[in-house]
Coordinates of C-alpha atoms in Angstrom, one line a residue:
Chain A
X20 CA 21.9 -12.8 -2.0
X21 CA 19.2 -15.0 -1.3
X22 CA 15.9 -15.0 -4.0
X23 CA 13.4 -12.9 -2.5
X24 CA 10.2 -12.3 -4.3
X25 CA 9.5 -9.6 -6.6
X26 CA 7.6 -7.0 -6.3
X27 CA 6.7 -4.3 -7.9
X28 CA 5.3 -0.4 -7.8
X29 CA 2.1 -0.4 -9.7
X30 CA 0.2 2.7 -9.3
X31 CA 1.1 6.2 -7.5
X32 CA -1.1 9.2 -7.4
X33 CA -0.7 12.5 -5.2
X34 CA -2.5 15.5 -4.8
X35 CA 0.0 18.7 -6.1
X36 CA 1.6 20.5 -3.0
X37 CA 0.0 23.2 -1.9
X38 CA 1.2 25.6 1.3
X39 CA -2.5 25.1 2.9
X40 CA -5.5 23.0 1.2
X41 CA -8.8 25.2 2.7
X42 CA -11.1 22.7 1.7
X43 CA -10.5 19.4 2.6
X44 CA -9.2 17.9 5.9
X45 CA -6.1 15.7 5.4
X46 CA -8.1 12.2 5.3
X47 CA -10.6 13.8 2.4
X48 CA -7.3 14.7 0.7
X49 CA -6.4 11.5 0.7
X50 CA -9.8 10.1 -0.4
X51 CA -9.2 11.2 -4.1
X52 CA -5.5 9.9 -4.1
X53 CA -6.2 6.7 -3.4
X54 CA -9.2 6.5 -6.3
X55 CA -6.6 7.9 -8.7
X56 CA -4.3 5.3 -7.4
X57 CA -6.7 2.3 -8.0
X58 CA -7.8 3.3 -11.2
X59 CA -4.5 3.5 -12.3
X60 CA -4.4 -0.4 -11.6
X61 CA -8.3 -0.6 -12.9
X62 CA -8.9 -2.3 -9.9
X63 CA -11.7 -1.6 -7.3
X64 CA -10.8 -1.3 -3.2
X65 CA -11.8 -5.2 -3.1
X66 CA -8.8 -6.3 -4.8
X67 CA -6.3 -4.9 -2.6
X68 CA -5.0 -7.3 0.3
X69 CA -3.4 -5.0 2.5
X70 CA -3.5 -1.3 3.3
X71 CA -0.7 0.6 6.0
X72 CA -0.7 4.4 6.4
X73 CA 1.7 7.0 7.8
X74 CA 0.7 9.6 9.1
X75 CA 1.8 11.5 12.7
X76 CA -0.6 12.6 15.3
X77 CA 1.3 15.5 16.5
X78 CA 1.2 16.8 12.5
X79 CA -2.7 15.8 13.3
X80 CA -2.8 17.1 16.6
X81 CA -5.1 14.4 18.1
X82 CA -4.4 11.6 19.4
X83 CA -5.6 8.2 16.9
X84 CA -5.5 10.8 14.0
X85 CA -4.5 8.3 11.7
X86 CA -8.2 6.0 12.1
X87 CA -10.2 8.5 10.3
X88 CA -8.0 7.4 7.4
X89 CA -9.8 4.1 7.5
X90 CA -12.7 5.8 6.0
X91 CA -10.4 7.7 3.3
X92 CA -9.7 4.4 2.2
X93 CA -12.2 1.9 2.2
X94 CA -11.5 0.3 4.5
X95 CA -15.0 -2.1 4.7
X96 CA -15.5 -4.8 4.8
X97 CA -12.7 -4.5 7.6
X98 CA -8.9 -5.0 6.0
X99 CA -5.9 -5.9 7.7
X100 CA -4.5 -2.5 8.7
X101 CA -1.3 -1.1 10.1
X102 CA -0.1 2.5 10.3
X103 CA 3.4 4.1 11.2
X104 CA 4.3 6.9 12.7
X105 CA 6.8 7.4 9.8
X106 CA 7.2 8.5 6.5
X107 CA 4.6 6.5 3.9
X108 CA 8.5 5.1 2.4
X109 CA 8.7 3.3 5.3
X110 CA 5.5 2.3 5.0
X111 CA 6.1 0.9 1.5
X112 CA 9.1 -1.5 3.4
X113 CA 6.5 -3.0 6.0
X114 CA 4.1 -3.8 2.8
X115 CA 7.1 -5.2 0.9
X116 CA 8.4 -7.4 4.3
X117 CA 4.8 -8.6 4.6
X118 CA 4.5 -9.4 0.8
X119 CA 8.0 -11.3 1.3
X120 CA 6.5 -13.6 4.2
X121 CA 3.4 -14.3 1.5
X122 CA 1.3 -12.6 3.8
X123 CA -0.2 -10.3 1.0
X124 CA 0.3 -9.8 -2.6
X125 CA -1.0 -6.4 -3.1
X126 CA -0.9 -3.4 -0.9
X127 CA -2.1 0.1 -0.5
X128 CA 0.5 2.4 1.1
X129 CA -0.7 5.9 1.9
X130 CA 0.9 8.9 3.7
X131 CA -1.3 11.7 4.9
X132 CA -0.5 15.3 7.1
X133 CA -2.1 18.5 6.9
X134 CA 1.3 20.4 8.1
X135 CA -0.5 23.7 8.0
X136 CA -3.0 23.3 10.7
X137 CA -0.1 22.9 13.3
X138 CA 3.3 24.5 13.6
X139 CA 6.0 21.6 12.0
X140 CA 8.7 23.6 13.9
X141 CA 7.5 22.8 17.9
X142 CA 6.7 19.1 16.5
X143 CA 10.2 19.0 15.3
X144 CA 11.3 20.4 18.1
X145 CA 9.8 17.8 20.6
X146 CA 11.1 14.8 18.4
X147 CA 13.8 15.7 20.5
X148 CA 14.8 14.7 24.4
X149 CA 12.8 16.9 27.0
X150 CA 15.6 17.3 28.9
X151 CA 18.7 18.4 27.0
X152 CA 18.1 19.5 23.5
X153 CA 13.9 20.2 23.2
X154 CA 14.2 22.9 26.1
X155 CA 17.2 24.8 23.8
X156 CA 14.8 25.2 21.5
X157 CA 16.2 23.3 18.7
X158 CA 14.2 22.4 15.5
X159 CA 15.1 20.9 12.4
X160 CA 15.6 23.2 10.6
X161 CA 18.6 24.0 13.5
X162 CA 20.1 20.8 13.6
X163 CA 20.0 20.9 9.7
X164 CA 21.9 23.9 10.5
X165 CA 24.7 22.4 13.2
X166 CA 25.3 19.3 10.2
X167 CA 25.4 22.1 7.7
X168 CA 28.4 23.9 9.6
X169 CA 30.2 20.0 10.1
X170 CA 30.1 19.0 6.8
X171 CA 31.2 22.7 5.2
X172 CA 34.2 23.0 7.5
X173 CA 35.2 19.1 7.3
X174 CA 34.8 19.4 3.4
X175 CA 35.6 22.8 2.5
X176 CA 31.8 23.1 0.5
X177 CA 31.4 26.6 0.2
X178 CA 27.9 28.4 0.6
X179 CA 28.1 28.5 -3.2
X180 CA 28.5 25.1 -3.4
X181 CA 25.1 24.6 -1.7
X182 CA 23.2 27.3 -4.0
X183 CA 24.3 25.0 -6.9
X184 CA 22.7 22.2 -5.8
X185 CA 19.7 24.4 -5.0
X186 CA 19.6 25.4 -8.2
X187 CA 19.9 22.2 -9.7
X188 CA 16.8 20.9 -7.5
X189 CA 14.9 24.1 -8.7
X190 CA 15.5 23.8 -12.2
X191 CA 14.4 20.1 -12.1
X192 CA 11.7 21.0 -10.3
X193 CA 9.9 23.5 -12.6
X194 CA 8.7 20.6 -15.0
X195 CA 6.7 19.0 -12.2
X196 CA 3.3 20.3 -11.8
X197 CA 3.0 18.2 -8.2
X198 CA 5.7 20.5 -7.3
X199 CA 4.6 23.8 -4.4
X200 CA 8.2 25.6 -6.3
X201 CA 8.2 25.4 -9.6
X202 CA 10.4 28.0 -10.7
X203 CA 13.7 27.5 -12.2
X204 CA 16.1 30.0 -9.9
X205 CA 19.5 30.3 -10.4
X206 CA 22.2 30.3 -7.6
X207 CA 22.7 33.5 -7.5
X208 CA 19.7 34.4 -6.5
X209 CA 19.5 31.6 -4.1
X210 CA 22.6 32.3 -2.7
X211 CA 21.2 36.1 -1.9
X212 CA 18.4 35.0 0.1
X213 CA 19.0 36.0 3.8
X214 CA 19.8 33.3 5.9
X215 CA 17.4 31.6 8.1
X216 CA 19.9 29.6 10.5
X217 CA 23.1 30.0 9.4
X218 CA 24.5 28.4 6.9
X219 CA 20.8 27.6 5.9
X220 CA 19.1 30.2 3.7
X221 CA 15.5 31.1 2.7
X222 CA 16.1 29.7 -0.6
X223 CA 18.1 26.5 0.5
X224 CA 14.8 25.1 2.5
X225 CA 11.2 24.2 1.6
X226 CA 8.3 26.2 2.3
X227 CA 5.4 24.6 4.4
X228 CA 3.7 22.4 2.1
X229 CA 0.7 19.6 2.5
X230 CA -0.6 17.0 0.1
X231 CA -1.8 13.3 0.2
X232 CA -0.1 10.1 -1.5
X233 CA -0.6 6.5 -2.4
X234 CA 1.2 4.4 -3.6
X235 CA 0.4 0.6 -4.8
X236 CA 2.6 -2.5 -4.3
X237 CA 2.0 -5.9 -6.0
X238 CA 3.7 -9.0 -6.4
X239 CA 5.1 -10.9 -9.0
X240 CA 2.1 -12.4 -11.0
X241 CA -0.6 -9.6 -9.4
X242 CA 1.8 -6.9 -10.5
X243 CA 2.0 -7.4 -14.0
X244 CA -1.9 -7.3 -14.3
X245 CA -2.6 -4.4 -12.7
X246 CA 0.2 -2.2 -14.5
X247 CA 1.6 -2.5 -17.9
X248 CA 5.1 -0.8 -17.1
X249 CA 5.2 -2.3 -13.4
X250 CA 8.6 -1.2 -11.9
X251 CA 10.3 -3.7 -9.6
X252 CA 11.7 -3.5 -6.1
X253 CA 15.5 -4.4 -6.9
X254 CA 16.9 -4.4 -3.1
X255 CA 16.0 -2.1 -0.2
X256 CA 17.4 -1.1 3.2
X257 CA 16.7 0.8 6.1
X258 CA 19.4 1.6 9.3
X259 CA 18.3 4.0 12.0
X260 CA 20.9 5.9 14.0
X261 CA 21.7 7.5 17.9
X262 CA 19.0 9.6 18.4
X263 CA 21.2 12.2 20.8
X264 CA 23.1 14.4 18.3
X265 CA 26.5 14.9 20.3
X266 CA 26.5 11.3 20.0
X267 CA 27.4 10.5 16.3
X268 CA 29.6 12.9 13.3
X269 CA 26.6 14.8 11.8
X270 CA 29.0 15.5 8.6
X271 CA 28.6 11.9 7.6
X272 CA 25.4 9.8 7.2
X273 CA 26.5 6.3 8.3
X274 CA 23.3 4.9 8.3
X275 CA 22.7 6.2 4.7
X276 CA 25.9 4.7 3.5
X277 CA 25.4 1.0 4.9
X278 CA 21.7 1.5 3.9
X279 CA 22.4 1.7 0.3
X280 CA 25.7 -0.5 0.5
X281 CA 23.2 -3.4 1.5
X282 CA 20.1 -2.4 -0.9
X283 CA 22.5 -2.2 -3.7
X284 CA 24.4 -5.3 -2.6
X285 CA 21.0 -7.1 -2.5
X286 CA 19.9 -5.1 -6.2
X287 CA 23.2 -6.7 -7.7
X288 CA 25.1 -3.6 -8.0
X289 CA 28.7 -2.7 -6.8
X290 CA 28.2 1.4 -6.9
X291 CA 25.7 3.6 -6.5
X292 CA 26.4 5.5 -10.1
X293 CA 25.4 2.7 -11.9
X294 CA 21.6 3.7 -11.7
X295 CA 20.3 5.9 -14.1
X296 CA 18.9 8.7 -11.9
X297 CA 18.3 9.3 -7.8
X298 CA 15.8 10.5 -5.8
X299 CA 16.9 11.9 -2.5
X300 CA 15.0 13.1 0.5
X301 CA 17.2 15.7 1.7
X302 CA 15.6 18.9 2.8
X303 CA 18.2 21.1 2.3
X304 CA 21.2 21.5 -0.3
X305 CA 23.9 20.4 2.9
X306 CA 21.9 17.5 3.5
X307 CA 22.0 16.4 0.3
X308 CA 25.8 17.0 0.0
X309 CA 26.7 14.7 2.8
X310 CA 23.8 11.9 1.3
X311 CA 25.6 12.2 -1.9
X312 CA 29.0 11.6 -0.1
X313 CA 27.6 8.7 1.9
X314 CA 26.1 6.9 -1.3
X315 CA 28.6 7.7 -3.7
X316 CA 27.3 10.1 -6.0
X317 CA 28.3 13.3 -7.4
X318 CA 26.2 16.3 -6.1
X319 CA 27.5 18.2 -9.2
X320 CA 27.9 15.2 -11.9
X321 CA 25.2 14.6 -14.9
X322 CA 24.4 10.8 -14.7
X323 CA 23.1 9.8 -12.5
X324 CA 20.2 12.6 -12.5
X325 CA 20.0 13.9 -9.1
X326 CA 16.1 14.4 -8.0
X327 CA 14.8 14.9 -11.6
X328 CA 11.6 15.5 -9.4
X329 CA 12.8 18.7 -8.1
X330 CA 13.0 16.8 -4.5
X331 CA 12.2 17.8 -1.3
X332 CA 13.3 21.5 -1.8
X333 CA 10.5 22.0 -4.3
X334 CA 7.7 20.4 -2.0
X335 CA 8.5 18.8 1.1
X336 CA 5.1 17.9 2.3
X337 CA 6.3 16.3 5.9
X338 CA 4.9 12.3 5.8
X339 CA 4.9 12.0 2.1
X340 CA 7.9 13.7 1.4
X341 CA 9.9 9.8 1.3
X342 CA 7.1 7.9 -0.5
X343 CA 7.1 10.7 -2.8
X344 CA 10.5 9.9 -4.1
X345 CA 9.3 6.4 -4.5
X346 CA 6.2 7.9 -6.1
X347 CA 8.8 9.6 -8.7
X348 CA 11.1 6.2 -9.6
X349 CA 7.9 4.8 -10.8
X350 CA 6.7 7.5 -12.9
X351 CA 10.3 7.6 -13.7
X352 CA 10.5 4.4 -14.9
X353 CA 7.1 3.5 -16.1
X354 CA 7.4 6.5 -18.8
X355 CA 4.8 8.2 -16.5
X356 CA 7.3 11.6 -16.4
X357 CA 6.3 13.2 -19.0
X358 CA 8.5 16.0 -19.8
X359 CA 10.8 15.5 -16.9
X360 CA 11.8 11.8 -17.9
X361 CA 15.1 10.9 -17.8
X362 CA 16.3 9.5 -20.8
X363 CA 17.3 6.0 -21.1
X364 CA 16.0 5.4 -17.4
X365 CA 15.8 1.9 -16.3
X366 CA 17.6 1.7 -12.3
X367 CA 16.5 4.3 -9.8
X368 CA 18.3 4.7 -6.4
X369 CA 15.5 6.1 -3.7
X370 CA 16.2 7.5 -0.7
X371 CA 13.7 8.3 2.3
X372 CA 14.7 9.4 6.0
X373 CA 12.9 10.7 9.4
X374 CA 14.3 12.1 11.9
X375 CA 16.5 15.2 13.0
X376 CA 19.9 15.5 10.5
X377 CA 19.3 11.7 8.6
X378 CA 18.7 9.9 11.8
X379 CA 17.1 6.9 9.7
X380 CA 17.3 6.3 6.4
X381 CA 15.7 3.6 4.0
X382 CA 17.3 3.1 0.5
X383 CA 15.4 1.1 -2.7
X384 CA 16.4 -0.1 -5.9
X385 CA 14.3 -0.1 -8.1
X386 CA 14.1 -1.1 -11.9
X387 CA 12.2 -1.7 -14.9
X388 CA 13.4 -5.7 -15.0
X389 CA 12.4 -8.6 -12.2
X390 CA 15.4 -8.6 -10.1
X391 CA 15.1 -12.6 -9.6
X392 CA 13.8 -15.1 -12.3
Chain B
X7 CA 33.6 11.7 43.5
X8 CA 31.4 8.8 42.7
X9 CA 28.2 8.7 44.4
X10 CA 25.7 5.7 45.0
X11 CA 22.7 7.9 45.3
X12 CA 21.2 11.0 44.3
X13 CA 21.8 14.2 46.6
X14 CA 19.2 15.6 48.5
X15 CA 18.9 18.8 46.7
X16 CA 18.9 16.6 43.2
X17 CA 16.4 18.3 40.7
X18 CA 13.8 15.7 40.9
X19 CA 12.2 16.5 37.7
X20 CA 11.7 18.8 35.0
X21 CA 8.5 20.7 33.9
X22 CA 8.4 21.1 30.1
X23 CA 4.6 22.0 29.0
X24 CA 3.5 20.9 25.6
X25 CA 1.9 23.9 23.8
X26 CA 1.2 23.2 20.0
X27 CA -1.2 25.6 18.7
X28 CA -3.4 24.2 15.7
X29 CA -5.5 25.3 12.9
X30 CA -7.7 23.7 11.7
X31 CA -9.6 23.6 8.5
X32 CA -13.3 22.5 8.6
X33 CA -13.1 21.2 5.0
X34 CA -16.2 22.0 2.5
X35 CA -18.0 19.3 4.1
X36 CA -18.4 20.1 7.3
X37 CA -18.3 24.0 6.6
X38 CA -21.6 23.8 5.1
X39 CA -23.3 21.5 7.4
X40 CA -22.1 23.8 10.4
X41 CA -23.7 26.5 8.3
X42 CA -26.7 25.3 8.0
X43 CA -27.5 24.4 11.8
X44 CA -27.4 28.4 12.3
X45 CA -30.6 28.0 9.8
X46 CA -32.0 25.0 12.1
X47 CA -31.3 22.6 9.3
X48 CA -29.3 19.3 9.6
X49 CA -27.5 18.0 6.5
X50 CA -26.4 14.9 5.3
X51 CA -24.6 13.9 2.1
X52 CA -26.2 10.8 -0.1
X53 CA -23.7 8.0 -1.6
X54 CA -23.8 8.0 -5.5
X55 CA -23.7 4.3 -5.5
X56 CA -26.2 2.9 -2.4
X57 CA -28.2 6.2 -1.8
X58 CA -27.2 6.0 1.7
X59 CA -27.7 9.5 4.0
X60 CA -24.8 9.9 5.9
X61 CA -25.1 13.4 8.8
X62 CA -22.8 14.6 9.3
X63 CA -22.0 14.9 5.6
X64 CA -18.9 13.2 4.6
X65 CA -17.0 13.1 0.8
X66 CA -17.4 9.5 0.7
X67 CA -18.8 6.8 1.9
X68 CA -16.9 4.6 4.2
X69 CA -18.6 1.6 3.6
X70 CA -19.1 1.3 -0.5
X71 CA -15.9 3.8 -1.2
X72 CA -17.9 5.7 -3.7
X73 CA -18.4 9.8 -3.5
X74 CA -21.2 11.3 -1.5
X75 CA -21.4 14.0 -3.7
X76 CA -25.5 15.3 -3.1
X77 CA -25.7 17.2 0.2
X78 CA -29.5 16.8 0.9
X79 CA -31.2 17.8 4.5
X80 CA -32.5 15.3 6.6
X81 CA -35.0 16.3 9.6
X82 CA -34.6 17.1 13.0
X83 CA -36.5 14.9 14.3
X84 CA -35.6 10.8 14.7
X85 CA -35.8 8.3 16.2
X86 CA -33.4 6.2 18.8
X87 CA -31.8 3.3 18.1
X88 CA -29.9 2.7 21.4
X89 CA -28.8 5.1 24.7
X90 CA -27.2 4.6 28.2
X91 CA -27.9 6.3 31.4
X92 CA -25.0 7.9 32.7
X93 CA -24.8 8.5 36.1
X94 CA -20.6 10.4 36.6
X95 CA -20.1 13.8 35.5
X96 CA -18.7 14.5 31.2
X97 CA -15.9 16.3 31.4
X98 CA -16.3 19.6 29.6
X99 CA -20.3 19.5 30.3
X100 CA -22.5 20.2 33.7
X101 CA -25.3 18.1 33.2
X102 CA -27.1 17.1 35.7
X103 CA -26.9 13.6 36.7
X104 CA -28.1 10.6 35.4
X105 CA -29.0 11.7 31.8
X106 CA -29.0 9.7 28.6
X107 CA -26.5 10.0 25.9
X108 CA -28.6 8.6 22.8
X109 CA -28.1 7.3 19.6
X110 CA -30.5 8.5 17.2
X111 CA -31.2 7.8 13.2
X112 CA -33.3 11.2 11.9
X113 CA -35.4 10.9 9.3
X114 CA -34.2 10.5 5.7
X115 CA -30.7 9.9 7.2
X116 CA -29.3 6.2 7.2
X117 CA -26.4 6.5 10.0
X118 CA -27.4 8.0 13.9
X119 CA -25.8 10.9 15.3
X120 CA -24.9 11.0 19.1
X121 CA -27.3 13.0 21.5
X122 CA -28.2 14.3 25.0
X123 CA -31.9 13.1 25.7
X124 CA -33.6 15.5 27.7
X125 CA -37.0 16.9 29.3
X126 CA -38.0 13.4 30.5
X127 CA -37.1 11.1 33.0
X128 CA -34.0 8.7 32.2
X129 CA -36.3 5.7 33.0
X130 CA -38.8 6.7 30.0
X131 CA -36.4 6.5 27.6
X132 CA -36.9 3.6 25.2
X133 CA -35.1 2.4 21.8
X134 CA -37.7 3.4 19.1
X135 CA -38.8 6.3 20.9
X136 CA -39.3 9.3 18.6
X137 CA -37.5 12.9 19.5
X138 CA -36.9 16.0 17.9
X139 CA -34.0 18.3 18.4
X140 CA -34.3 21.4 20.9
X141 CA -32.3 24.1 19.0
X142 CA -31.0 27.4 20.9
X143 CA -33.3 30.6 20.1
X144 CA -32.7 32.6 17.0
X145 CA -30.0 35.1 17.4
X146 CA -27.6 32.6 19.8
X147 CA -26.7 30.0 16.9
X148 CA -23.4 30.1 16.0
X149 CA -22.7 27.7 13.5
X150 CA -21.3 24.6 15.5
X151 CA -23.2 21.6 17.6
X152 CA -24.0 23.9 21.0
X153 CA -26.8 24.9 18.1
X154 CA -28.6 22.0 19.3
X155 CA -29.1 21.8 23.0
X156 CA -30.8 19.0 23.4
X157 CA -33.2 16.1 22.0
X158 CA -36.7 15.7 23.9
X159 CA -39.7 13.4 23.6
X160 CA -41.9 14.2 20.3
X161 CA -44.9 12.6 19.1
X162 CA -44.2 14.1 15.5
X163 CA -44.7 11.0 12.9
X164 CA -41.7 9.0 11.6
X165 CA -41.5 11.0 7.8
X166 CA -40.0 9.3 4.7
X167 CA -38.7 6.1 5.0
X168 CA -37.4 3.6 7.8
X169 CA -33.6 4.0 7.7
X170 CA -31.9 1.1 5.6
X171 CA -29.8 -0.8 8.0
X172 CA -26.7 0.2 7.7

């Protein structure tokens, strides 16, 4: 692996989940999470290079939603701008490319979406084709549903099997205050909810949740002044997949798996289980399972810590949901956890993905050390 | 079979109608200056750091980055600081043709709000001219911008001070 640059997570600040915020629109949400994020870093607005948001406009449900979060972020005298239709973790990979071609050495990656003032399951819904699958009626929560079934009759995973790792996630989660869930349930219970689309259950998915994030990216030499614990971008990957679901095995997540075969292959790792903890962005327990498989990890194993946040299952606020994992590996790893903080943490595997049933996926490494000297 | 070209009975296309309902949230901001135009009062929100009026109120400004945090009310009267004359129909609004679509600073405010210039002849309408808002009667307000029907011609003195160029 070539030497690439290092960079580094400096600052992250969100706004706790919440099933509907009453007050604020999503761009005002976002105004205080960017201030929290900056003076983190004790720096002003001025001293950021670059800024890139994501955001969708069918969350928004105008067209151009995503300008009024030029005012959200200070965006005068005018910056160089970009914003994705994606998750913010894919934002955070466009700021890290640019930072790579010495375009920029610090960056402000936000992620906005009130998901309450539309319905998320018609927008899921018409990610899909208009003429095969959208008219069928499918939404996410569906598909999840149809890669759910695969993976439990390829694998033999048994419903109880996914209330486990529901559990686990819930129990995690209840030390996060960010967190919408943050009750400790056990899988029992869970695994008595009534199902919503089988094999899914009630207590298997996230409720409807909203919140805003930003994260801030600097490079080696910035980074180091505008954090005390910065925590470094080790390798990262993204692979996007067939967007027609007939068209690949929804029991495996072959994107995922070359994803993190390359990020760690470019952190200097052999195996995913030699990081210390992992933060998936799997919206359901079945999802996760067939991550895990993909990356190597064991759903049910103790080290590494599987979503120590809680993950998406405790707050899955749709456009922050990836760059909220990142969010976690810093705070992780820059003794920022408080009472959630893994113990002897210093390599995080993050995971981020858009898209019906893992349709793209980004992996990161991240660490406490400079990956190159 | 293998066939070079469509039949002529081939479904040409496929209706599929988009309906995503939304609901919005007005946030504090804007809840309490649609509020107040029920009342006949326009509000702004000042800057903590360059005292700059900004109406409609926002939660901070987009120029210095720092809160607005004082809503304050600003006049309804202004003056305007550039217009067009529009001679094709708005969709979503029977005016009658040409009008002017304004631009106009109010007093104590430091950024203009968009308006519909009327009772006056499009040709009369000049930047600096001074106009005041024509609100509907009591009773028909309901809390959003159809409150204000129209700007018209005042002679009403300029009151407080110039707006700050922005």
């Amino acid at each position: 692996m070539a030497q690439l640059r290092n960079v580094a997570i400096v600052g992250f600040a969100q706004l706790p989940v919440v099933a509907r915020d009453e007050h604020r629109t999503a761009t005002e949400m976002l105004y205080p999470a960017v201030r929290q994020a900056l003076e983190q870093c004790g720096v002003g607005r001025d001293d950021i290079d670059y800024q890139i948001a994501g955001s969708t406009d069918y969350m928004d449900g105008r067209p151009f939603g995503f300008v009024a979060a030029l005012e959200s972020m200070g965006s005068w005298p005018p910056r160089e701008d970009l914003h994705l239709e994606m998750d913010g973790i894919f934002c955070a990979y466009y700021a890290w490319l640019r930072m790579q071609a010495g375009y920029c050495d610090t960056a402000l990656v936000v992620a906005h979406g009130k998901v309450s003032e539309g319905e998320p399951r018609r927008v899921s819904n018409l990610q899909m084709d208009p003429y095969y699958h959208a008219p069928l009626g499918i939404d996410a929560t569906a598909s999840s549903a149809l890669q759910a079934s695969m993976f439990m009759a390829r694998t033999g995973v048994s419903d109880r099997d996914l209330a486990r790792v529901a559990a686990r996630n819930r129990k995690h989660g209840a030390s996060n205050p960010d967190n919408q869930l943050r009750s400790a349930v056990s899988a029992e219970e869970l695994q008595n909810t009534p199902f919503v689309v089988e094999p899914l259950r009630a207590g298997y998915l996230p409720p409807v949740g909203e919140t805003a994030t930003c994260l801030i990216l600097a490079a080696e030499g910035k980074a180091e002044r505008l954090c005390d614990r910065p925590v470094w971008i080790h390798g990262v990957e993204h692979r996007s997949e067939l967007q027609t679901l007939g068209a690949r095995d929804l029991s495996r997540s072959a994107g995922a798996k070359l994803a993190s075969e390359k990020a760690l292959a470019m952190a200097g790792l052999d195996r995913a289980d030699q990081v210390d903890f992992a933060e998936l962005a799997a919206t359901n327990p079945a999802e996760e399972m067939v991550l895990c498989e993909a990356l190597g990890l064991d759903p049910f194993g103790t080290r590494p810590v599987l979503n120590p946040s809680g993950g998406p299952l405790c707050a899955d606020p749709i456009m922050s949901t990836g760059l909220i994992r990142l969010g976690e590996a810093f705070r992780q790893l820059s003794g920022r956890a408080g009472e959630r903080a893994v113990s002897g943490a210093e390599r995080a595997l993050v995971h981020g993905q858009q898209g019906h049933c893992l349709q793209t996926n980004i992996v990161w490494i991240c660490g406490t050390k400079r990956r190159w000297s | 079979m293998a066939f070079t070209a469509p039949p002529d009975d081939a479904v040409k296309y496929v209706e599929s109608l988009v309906w995503l309902p939304y609901h919005y949230v007005a946030g504090d901001y804007r809840a309490v200056y649609l509020r107040a135009l029920k009342d006949k009062r326009i509000l702004g929100s000042r800057c903590d750091k360059t005292g700059k009026v900004f109406v409609p109120p926002v939660i901070n400004s987009p120029e210095s980055f720092a809160p607005c945090s004082e809503i304050v009310e600003v006049s309804d009267c202004g003056t305007i600081t550039t217009f067009c004359i529009v001679n094709i129909p708005v969709i979503g609004r029977n005016l009658e043709l040409p009008y002017v679509a304004a631009s106009v600073v109010l007093d104590g405010a430091d950024i203009p709000i968009f308006a519909l210039i009327q009772e006056c002849r499009p040709e009369e309408v000049h930047m600096g001219m001074r106009v005041e808002a024509v609100w509907k009667p009591d009773g028909e307000r309901q809390g959003d911008h159809e409150d204000i029907l129209h700007f018209r011609p005042t002679s009403r003195p300029r009151s407080g001070e110039w707006p700050r160029p922005l």
